[in-house]
Coordinates of C-alpha atoms in Angstrom, one line a residue:
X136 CA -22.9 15.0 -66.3
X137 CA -19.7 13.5 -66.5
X138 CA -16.7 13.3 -63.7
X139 CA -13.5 14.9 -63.9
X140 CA -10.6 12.9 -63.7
X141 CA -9.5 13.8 -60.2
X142 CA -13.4 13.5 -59.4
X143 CA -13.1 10.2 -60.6
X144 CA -9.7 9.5 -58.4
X145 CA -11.7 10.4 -55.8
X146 CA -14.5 8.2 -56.2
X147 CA -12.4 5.2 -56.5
X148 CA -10.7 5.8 -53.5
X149 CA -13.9 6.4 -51.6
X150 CA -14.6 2.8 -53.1
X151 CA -11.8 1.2 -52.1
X152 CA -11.5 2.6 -48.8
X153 CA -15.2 1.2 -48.3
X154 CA -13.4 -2.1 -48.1
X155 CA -10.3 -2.0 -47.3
X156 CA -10.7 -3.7 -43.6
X157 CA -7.4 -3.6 -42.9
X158 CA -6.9 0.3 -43.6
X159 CA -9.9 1.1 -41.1
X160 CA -8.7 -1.0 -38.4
X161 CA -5.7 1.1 -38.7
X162 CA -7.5 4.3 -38.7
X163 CA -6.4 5.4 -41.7
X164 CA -7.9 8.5 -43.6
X165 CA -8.3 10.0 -47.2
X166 CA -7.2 13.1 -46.9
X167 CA -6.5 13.8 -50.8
X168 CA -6.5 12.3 -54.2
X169 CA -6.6 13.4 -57.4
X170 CA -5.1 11.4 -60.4
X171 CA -2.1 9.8 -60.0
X172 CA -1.5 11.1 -56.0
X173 CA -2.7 10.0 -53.2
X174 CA -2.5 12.1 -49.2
X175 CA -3.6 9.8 -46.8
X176 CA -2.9 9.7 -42.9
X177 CA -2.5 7.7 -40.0
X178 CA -2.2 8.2 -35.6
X179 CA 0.1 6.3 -34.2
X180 CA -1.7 4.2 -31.5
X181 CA -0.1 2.2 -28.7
X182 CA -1.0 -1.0 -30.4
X183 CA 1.4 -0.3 -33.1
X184 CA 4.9 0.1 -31.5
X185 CA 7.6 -2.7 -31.6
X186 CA 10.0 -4.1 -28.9
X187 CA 11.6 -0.8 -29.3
X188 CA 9.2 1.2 -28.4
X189 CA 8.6 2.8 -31.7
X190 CA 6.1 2.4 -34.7
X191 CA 6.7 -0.5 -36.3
X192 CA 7.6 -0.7 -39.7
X193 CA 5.0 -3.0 -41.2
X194 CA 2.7 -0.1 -40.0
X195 CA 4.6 2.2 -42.0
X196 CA 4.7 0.0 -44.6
X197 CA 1.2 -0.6 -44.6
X198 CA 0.1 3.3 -45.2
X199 CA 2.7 3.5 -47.2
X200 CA 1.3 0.4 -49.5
X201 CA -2.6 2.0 -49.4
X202 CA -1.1 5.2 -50.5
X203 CA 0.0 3.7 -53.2
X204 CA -2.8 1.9 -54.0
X205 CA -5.2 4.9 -53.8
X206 CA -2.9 6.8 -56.3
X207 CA -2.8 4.0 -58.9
X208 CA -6.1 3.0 -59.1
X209 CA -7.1 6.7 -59.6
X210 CA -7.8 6.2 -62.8
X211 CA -10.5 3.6 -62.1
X212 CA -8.7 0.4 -63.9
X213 CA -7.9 -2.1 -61.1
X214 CA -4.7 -2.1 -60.5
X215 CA -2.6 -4.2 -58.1
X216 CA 1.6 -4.3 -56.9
X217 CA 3.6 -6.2 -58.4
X218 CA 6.3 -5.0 -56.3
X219 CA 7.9 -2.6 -54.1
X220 CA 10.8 -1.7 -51.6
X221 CA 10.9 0.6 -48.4
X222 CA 13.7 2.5 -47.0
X223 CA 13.2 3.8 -43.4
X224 CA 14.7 6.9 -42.0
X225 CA 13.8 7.7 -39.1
X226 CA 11.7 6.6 -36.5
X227 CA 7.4 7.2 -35.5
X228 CA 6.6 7.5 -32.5
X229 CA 3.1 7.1 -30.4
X230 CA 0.8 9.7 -30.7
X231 CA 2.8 10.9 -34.4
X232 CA 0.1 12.0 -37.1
X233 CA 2.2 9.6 -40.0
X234 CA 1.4 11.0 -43.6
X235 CA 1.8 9.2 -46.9
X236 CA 1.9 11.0 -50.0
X237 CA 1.9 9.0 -53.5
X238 CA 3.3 10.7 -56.8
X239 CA 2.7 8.4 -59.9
X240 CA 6.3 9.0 -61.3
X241 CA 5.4 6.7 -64.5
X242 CA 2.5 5.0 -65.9
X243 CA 2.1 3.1 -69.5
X244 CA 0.4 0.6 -70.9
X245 CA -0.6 -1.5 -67.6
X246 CA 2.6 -0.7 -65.6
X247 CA 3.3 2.2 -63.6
X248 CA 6.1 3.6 -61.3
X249 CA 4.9 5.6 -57.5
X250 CA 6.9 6.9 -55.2
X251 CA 5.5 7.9 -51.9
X252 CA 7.3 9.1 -49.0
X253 CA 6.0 8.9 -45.4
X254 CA 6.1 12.0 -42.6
X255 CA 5.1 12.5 -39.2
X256 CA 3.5 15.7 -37.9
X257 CA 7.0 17.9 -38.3
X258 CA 7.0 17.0 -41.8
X259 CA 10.4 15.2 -41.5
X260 CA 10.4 11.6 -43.6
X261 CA 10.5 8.6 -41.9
X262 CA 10.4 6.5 -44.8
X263 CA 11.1 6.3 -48.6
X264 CA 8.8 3.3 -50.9
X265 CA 8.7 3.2 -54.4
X266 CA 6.2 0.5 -55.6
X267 CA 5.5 -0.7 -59.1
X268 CA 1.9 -1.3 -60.5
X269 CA 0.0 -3.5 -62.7
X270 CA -3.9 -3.2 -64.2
X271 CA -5.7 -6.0 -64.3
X272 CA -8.9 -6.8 -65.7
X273 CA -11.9 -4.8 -64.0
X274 CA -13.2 -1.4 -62.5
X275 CA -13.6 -0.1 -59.5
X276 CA -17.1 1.9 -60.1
X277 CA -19.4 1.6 -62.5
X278 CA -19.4 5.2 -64.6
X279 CA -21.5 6.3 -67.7
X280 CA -19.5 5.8 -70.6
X281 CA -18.8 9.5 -71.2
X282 CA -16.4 9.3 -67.9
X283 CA -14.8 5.8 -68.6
X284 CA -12.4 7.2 -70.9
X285 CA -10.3 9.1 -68.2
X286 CA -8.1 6.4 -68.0
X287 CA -7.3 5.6 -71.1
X288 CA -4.4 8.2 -71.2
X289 CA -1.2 7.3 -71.1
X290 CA -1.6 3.6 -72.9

């Protein structure tokens, strides 16, 4: 039987969550994907504030970046960035639940456009990122053929 599309996003974000290091020493977690989107979270731990006492913005960043990452590679094509910027808002605090939720905004040929927006737990934005995406050669899980074709749409 063959997957669905956002069964397939799935899959490839359980996949690339297996090793992504970084993301679990962060204690990030899937909470959603589906093609082209991306919900994933993150608690603000002690061991993430700045000189300022707040979260600092490489964390931020960071989930913000996976997001992304989860969301174009949904459609189990490796994809990479080849490019992003960040605006911050407002500040996370310790002990915030930070959210990051990806949007593909544009994808063709092997380029795509995501914008994903960071909030803590009162669902106010801390941060703004738009990244830009490139496939490169390569899968993330091996399908039957009957699925592969999923991401094919779009090019």
């Amino acid at each position: 039987m063959s997957m669905t599309p956002d069964q397939m996003a799935h899959a490839c974000s359980i996949a690339m969550h297996a090793n992504d290091q970084a993301a679990k020493a962060l204690g990030m977690e899937i909470i959603e994907t589906r093609s082209g989107y991306a919900h994933l979270e993150m608690l603000v731990r002690k061991d993430m504030l700045n000189g300022h006492a707040i979260c600092h913005g490489g964390m931020i960043f960071t989930l913000a970046d996976t997001a992304f990452a989860h969301a174009c590679n949904s459609y189990n094509k490796v994809t990479v960035a080849s490019g992003c910027t960040i605006d911050f808002a407002a500040p996370g605090f310790e002990g915030d639940r930070l959210k990051a939720i990806a949007q593909e905004r544009h994808r063709k040929g092997r380029t795509g456009v995501y914008d994903i927006t960071v909030y803590n737990q009162k669902d106010e934005a801390l941060a703004f990122f738009r990244g830009k995406s490139h496939q490169i050669n390569g899968v993330l899980i091996d399908v039957p053929e009957e699925s592969a074709h999923y991401g094919t749409t779009g090019e």
